Amino acid sequence: MSEVTTFVGGGGGSGEQTPEDERVLIRDIAISAEANSKEGDTFYLITQRWWQHWIDYVNQDQPNTYDVHSSLEHINSAGSSTLNRPTGINNSDLIYDGASEGSIASPEIHDTLLEGRDYVLLPQEVWNRLYSWYGGGPTLARKVISSGLSQTELAVEVYPLRLQLLMMPKGDHSTIRISKKETIGELHRRACEIFDLNLEQVCIWDYYGQRKHALMNDMDKTLDDANIQMDQDILVEVINNVNGTALVRSMSSSQDNGFAEKKATSVLVEPSKSSLSIAGGWSASKGASRSQNTEISQNSNLPSARESDSTYGVTGVSTRGATVGLTGLVNLGNTCFMNSAIQCLVHTPEFARYFREDYSSEINCQNPLGMVGELAVAFGDLLRRLWAPGRTPVAPRPFKSKLARFAPQFSGYNQHDSQELLAFLLDGLHEDLNRVRDKPYIKSRDADGRPDEEVADEYWANHIARNDSIIVDVCQGQYKSTLVCPLCNKVSVTFDPFMYLSLPLQATTTRAVTVTVFTSDGSAMPSTCTVTVPKQGRCRDLIQALSNICSLKKNEELKLAQVQNHLIHRFLEDPLISLSTIKDDDHLAAYKIPKLVKNAVFLQLIHRRQEKETGNAQTPSRWKPYATPLVSAISRVDAITRGNIQKITQIMLSPLLKGESPSSLVAAVGPSCAISSSEVCIDSSSKTINKDVSSSKAAALPKLPLQLVDESGACIDLSVGEEKSIRISSSSTSIVVYVDWSQKLLETCNTHLLENLPEVFKYGPVTKKARSEPLSLYTCLEAFLREEPLVPEDMWYCPQCKERRQASKKLDLWRLPEVLVIHLKRFSYSRSMKHKLETFVNFPVHDFDLTNYVANKNSSQRQLYELYALTNHYGGMGSGHYTAYIKLLDENRWYNFDDSHISPINEEEVKSAAAYVLFYRRVKSDGSNSNVQQSSEVI
């Protein structure tokens, strides 16, 4: 840590320090501190407003600009006028007014702060220096902790755990802040300190949901490892010195902290097994594990829905005209993805009705695939609060805590995909509310020529026998899946359920693929070709398109390869490989080779040049691969000598010679080679032609420094002993040869022609034309249903071939749900990039007609749907902002739900390029929505 010199405290002057001195000193300290950050370091929160003032002050004479979201090492900014020196540091806008609540020693910061918007994190050395110059406060210190799955990532714990300590039997309670990386022993010590107890007097329990779940007696275990969550309860139990048990004092009323005890005297405090929380009025069983066999007691005196609502200030059923359904959700910090999805589900009338009634009998605590009913309970609690009278925004902190408990991928305060959360919620709610307690094992039968109607009904009955919930009733449909084996044409038909449809945003069925074509006979320069192929096509389609455009001869073929890090990653030899496995940021090369080389082995020529290690000028240079490998075919009929490799390599590289035309080698060796150079010149048995090549090009291209990599990985120098034979294993299909390009050798060839292998598809700025061209939702649906080959990960086992095959798959809609959820696949992922498609989709608000897309023709009714909700995503990948547009059906009016802010909008505003997930409801044949009541009359 840098030594901190105190110049002046309490906001006084900075002595001899000028603004420039302060800027340079803080910059240097920041760079050093951040480079050496480690677990346990202290960072400090400072208000963004004050920090920006200081940045402007110290940079008012600097020419560059400073981005307040960038790291501290780039402290440069522009200023057009003289700024006054900031007064003392004032962090008051980061904390709650007044003293800290409960027993929390340090000031409590607001729950919805965002880094870069509200505050900046400063290393301790930087804070100490600024504080010595300006004084002020309050001081808000936070520790660096390890995070991530591997616990190797460092993060500042801005929001340590906030825990509610409940002491029994006295009933005292207190709130503390503690790092999730602290041990249970430290929590034990602090609890004893707060309640003035001896360590041997107490034991502490994980009291999540006000149920005993685990005795926290492993003092070295961290709270993170113990799965302790934000805002949960911890029971501090005072042990009776006589028999070692805890006694509960008779209490007739609820404590201020919200938990209630049964009226009993001298009863042991044990976890109850008979009641489960609904809408916050009852206590919830967490369960030691998801497989715990717990049942809801049918004899429990559970409160009604109205009694439960009173916990949140809901005094009864609202009447028509009351302001309900217009309650926003507080953004807890990048939780707009969650808020938008929740609002759409909450405003689905079937769910609004169901979760506001008593659904306790349907909660399934036995389902090992569920969350012991807790997700359904938490969602119901939140829904009731959002449908309560009034428009005060609700902070969904308890729900988010529950979500993080069962879905750690959504923990923390990073931005996530709203659709991924929605998928988890629908699946989780279904499992928590599954009416099937014991799922029967049912083996599916193949269609075997039976009528589709019979097979579909059989599959649906089997599905319902294992899956029966309000989610299935409302959201699940069925589609017909037809698989065809590409070799034996075996057809397999199944009928599978779906919860939502993920539609691709593709205006066409084709894609552009860029490939660089190389010759192995030295007859042409490398050429880059862009061809159009079916999006769901196969490698044979790509090879055929390339063959046409590069005028492939009858005695030639193309060898297609994927290149990574200047090496051949794989040869795409199987013509049935799906083109969907080739990503836009892949690099492809195609090599023209002779088709009829007998007993061929492929020569991979890897280019290397000397490079120094980055950042260390003292280390010697090393040979490292660069540029694009070249490939040629060699016959193993006769022995292959080192001289053969030299000559073949010279042929491949001849187009790169400076001052030589692409066909110079062919012209030099005579017309016999020009007729079929790719076959004759490269065949090692053609002694005459190789001799001509050697004599004609000896002066143009010197002997190359080649090294053959043998089977043991050792390198063999091929520049000596030309007549020596090369030993190649009969099982080897290729050999690797390095050509080491010295600076002198580089001067003889245009190797830059090999250096920049283009991507398959290069993303560029979206043009105005592309943005303005609408894409119909029907077109997206047709692309989703179109036949396409399966990806390799989903290879299908063909019972006729008795092998796994990359079959073709076609989908048809068969049974449509009451609520149809449609996900527009705007996000495209690849290994090195993430892209968002800003395509405008023209989706119908009314009369979304799916009649012609349903394969089941038994129903004579039209399949019409109407839009009632959707989520929007604005911005780019990994960031941006989510909102929801929702139509209140009883008002017949659309609203924009933007976290806690809600405003009316016109129906014309609903359609935008930001639309992400669409929610449609079935329209009855008379044109009305079924169950359209959405507000007060749903109960």
Short mmCIF file of C-alpha atoms in Angstrom, two decimals, residues 28-222:
data_model
loop_
_atom_site.label_atom_id
_atom_site.label_comp_id
_atom_site.label_asym_id
_atom_site.label_seq_id
_atom_site.Cartn_x
_atom_site.Cartn_y
_atom_site.Cartn_z
CA ASP A 28 -0.24 6.60 -10.53
CA ILE A 29 -1.54 5.33 -7.20
CA ALA A 30 -4.68 3.92 -8.87
CA ILE A 31 -2.75 2.06 -11.55
CA SER A 32 -0.46 0.50 -8.99
CA ALA A 33 -3.28 -0.39 -6.59
CA GLU A 34 -5.52 -1.98 -9.20
CA ALA A 35 -2.66 -3.99 -10.68
CA ASN A 36 -1.97 -5.55 -7.29
CA SER A 37 -5.55 -6.07 -6.07
CA LYS A 38 -6.12 -9.23 -4.07
CA GLU A 39 -8.73 -10.83 -1.88
CA GLY A 40 -9.17 -8.96 1.39
CA ASP A 41 -8.24 -5.54 0.00
CA THR A 42 -10.46 -2.62 0.93
CA PHE A 43 -12.24 -0.42 -1.59
CA TYR A 44 -14.30 2.66 -0.80
CA LEU A 45 -17.54 3.95 -2.26
CA ILE A 46 -17.54 7.60 -3.28
CA THR A 47 -20.49 9.40 -4.76
CA GLN A 48 -20.37 9.70 -8.53
CA ARG A 49 -21.39 13.35 -8.32
CA TRP A 50 -18.39 14.35 -6.18
CA TRP A 51 -16.00 12.14 -8.15
CA GLN A 52 -17.03 13.71 -11.45
CA HIS A 53 -16.55 17.18 -9.97
CA TRP A 54 -13.02 16.26 -8.92
CA ILE A 55 -12.28 14.73 -12.34
CA ASP A 56 -13.40 17.91 -14.08
CA TYR A 57 -11.40 20.02 -11.63
CA VAL A 58 -8.05 18.25 -12.07
CA ASN A 59 -8.45 17.88 -15.84
CA GLN A 60 -9.71 21.31 -16.80
CA ASP A 61 -6.46 22.01 -18.65
CA GLN A 62 -6.17 18.55 -20.27
CA PRO A 63 -7.03 18.01 -23.96
CA ASN A 64 -8.41 14.47 -23.72
CA THR A 65 -11.73 13.24 -22.46
CA TYR A 66 -12.44 10.99 -19.54
CA ASP A 67 -15.10 8.33 -19.55
CA VAL A 68 -16.50 8.02 -16.06
CA HIS A 69 -17.25 4.35 -16.71
CA SER A 70 -13.64 3.52 -17.59
CA SER A 71 -10.98 2.37 -15.14
CA LEU A 72 -9.09 4.67 -12.85
CA GLU A 73 -5.91 4.35 -14.85
CA HIS A 74 -7.24 6.69 -17.54
CA ILE A 75 -7.80 9.85 -15.56
CA ASN A 76 -7.89 12.47 -18.29
CA SER A 77 -10.67 14.88 -19.09
CA ALA A 78 -11.44 18.10 -20.86
CA GLY A 79 -12.62 21.31 -19.36
CA SER A 80 -13.53 24.51 -21.07
CA SER A 81 -13.65 26.78 -18.03
CA THR A 82 -11.98 27.13 -14.66
CA LEU A 83 -13.66 25.00 -12.01
CA ASN A 84 -13.57 25.54 -8.27
CA ARG A 85 -11.88 23.00 -6.09
CA PRO A 86 -14.42 20.49 -4.70
CA THR A 87 -15.49 20.86 -1.10
CA GLY A 88 -15.28 17.93 1.32
CA ILE A 89 -16.37 14.48 0.16
CA ASN A 90 -20.12 14.14 0.67
CA ASN A 91 -21.50 10.59 0.44
CA SER A 92 -24.84 11.49 2.02
CA ASP A 93 -26.78 10.74 -1.18
CA LEU A 94 -25.60 7.11 -1.01
CA ILE A 95 -27.00 6.39 2.45
CA TYR A 96 -30.36 6.43 4.13
CA ASP A 97 -31.27 9.51 6.12
CA GLY A 98 -30.64 9.41 9.85
CA ALA A 99 -28.81 6.82 11.88
CA SER A 100 -28.27 3.32 10.67
CA GLU A 101 -31.07 0.92 11.33
CA GLY A 102 -30.97 -1.84 13.93
CA SER A 103 -27.55 -2.83 15.06
CA ILE A 104 -25.72 -2.06 11.86
CA ALA A 105 -22.59 -0.19 12.85
CA SER A 106 -21.79 1.56 9.57
CA PRO A 107 -24.21 3.71 7.55
CA GLU A 108 -26.68 1.73 5.47
CA ILE A 109 -26.47 2.47 1.74
CA HIS A 110 -29.47 2.53 -0.57
CA ASP A 111 -30.39 -0.83 -2.04
CA THR A 112 -30.64 0.29 -5.66
CA LEU A 113 -27.25 1.93 -6.24
CA LEU A 114 -25.42 1.27 -9.50
CA GLU A 115 -21.69 1.55 -10.03
CA GLY A 116 -20.86 4.23 -12.57
CA ARG A 117 -24.22 5.91 -12.13
CA ASP A 118 -24.38 6.50 -8.39
CA TYR A 119 -20.94 5.68 -7.09
CA VAL A 120 -17.35 4.81 -7.98
CA LEU A 121 -15.17 2.25 -6.19
CA LEU A 122 -11.75 3.54 -5.17
CA PRO A 123 -8.78 1.50 -3.93
CA GLN A 124 -7.83 2.21 -0.33
CA GLU A 125 -4.69 4.13 -1.31
CA VAL A 126 -6.69 6.45 -3.56
CA TRP A 127 -9.36 7.01 -0.91
CA ASN A 128 -6.76 7.74 1.77
CA ARG A 129 -5.11 10.32 -0.43
CA LEU A 130 -8.37 12.05 -1.37
CA TYR A 131 -9.60 11.96 2.22
CA SER A 132 -6.36 13.51 3.45
CA TRP A 133 -6.87 16.38 1.01
CA TYR A 134 -10.62 16.92 1.27
CA GLY A 135 -11.96 15.18 4.35
CA GLY A 136 -15.71 14.61 4.60
CA GLY A 137 -17.54 11.30 4.48
CA PRO A 138 -19.12 9.17 5.68
CA THR A 139 -16.56 6.46 5.01
CA LEU A 140 -18.09 3.48 3.15
CA ALA A 141 -15.50 0.68 3.09
CA ARG A 142 -16.06 -2.61 1.30
CA LYS A 143 -13.86 -5.72 1.00
CA VAL A 144 -12.63 -7.58 -2.08
CA ILE A 145 -13.83 -11.19 -2.09
CA SER A 146 -13.37 -14.17 -4.41
CA SER A 147 -16.35 -15.04 -6.55
CA GLY A 148 -17.37 -17.11 -9.54
CA LEU A 149 -17.66 -20.87 -9.89
CA SER A 150 -13.91 -21.34 -9.53
CA GLN A 151 -13.63 -18.73 -6.78
CA THR A 152 -10.78 -17.13 -8.74
CA GLU A 153 -12.54 -13.93 -9.79
CA LEU A 154 -12.24 -10.88 -7.57
CA ALA A 155 -15.21 -8.64 -6.79
CA VAL A 156 -15.94 -5.87 -4.34
CA GLU A 157 -18.75 -6.91 -1.98
CA VAL A 158 -20.74 -3.70 -2.12
CA TYR A 159 -23.75 -5.29 -0.46
CA PRO A 160 -22.72 -7.68 2.34
CA LEU A 161 -25.36 -10.01 3.70
CA ARG A 162 -28.06 -8.35 5.78
CA LEU A 163 -29.33 -10.88 8.32
CA GLN A 164 -32.15 -10.76 10.84
CA LEU A 165 -31.05 -12.26 14.17
CA LEU A 166 -33.95 -13.65 16.22
CA MET A 167 -33.11 -14.67 19.79
CA MET A 168 -35.23 -17.28 21.48
CA PRO A 169 -36.81 -17.63 23.94
CA LYS A 170 -36.71 -13.89 24.76
CA GLY A 171 -37.87 -12.83 21.32
CA ASP A 172 -35.29 -10.06 20.86
CA HIS A 173 -34.19 -9.29 17.33
CA SER A 174 -31.44 -7.35 15.63
CA THR A 175 -30.17 -6.67 12.11
CA ILE A 176 -26.53 -7.06 11.12
CA ARG A 177 -24.38 -6.73 8.03
CA ILE A 178 -21.75 -9.41 7.50
CA SER A 179 -19.71 -10.58 4.53
CA LYS A 180 -20.80 -13.83 2.91
CA LYS A 181 -17.15 -14.87 3.10
CA GLU A 182 -17.14 -14.62 6.90
CA THR A 183 -17.31 -17.86 8.82
CA ILE A 184 -20.14 -19.28 10.87
CA GLY A 185 -17.83 -18.85 13.85
CA GLU A 186 -17.67 -15.08 13.27
CA LEU A 187 -21.46 -14.91 12.97
CA HIS A 188 -21.69 -16.90 16.21
CA ARG A 189 -19.31 -14.47 17.93
CA ARG A 190 -21.14 -11.37 16.74
CA ALA A 191 -24.53 -12.75 17.75
CA CYS A 192 -23.25 -13.38 21.27
CA GLU A 193 -21.78 -9.87 21.36
CA ILE A 194 -25.06 -8.28 20.29
CA PHE A 195 -27.24 -10.18 22.76
CA ASP A 196 -24.62 -10.22 25.54
CA LEU A 197 -24.36 -14.01 25.67
CA ASN A 198 -21.55 -16.49 26.22
CA LEU A 199 -20.49 -18.68 23.30
CA GLU A 200 -21.33 -21.86 25.18
CA GLN A 201 -24.85 -20.59 25.91
CA VAL A 202 -26.16 -20.49 22.36
CA CYS A 203 -26.47 -22.35 19.09
CA ILE A 204 -27.50 -20.74 15.83
CA TRP A 205 -29.76 -22.09 13.12
CA ASP A 206 -30.36 -21.41 9.45
CA TYR A 207 -33.88 -20.04 9.94
CA TYR A 208 -34.76 -19.38 6.33
CA GLY A 209 -38.51 -18.80 5.94
CA GLN A 210 -38.73 -18.98 9.76
CA ARG A 211 -38.14 -22.72 9.70
CA LYS A 212 -35.23 -24.52 11.30
CA HIS A 213 -33.21 -26.14 8.54
CA ALA A 214 -29.63 -26.67 9.59
CA LEU A 215 -27.73 -26.27 12.84
CA MET A 216 -24.83 -23.98 12.00
CA ASN A 217 -22.12 -25.67 14.05
CA ASP A 218 -19.30 -25.89 11.50
CA MET A 219 -17.45 -22.82 12.71
CA ASP A 220 -14.95 -22.78 9.82
CA LYS A 221 -17.56 -22.91 7.08
CA THR A 222 -18.30 -19.66 5.26
#
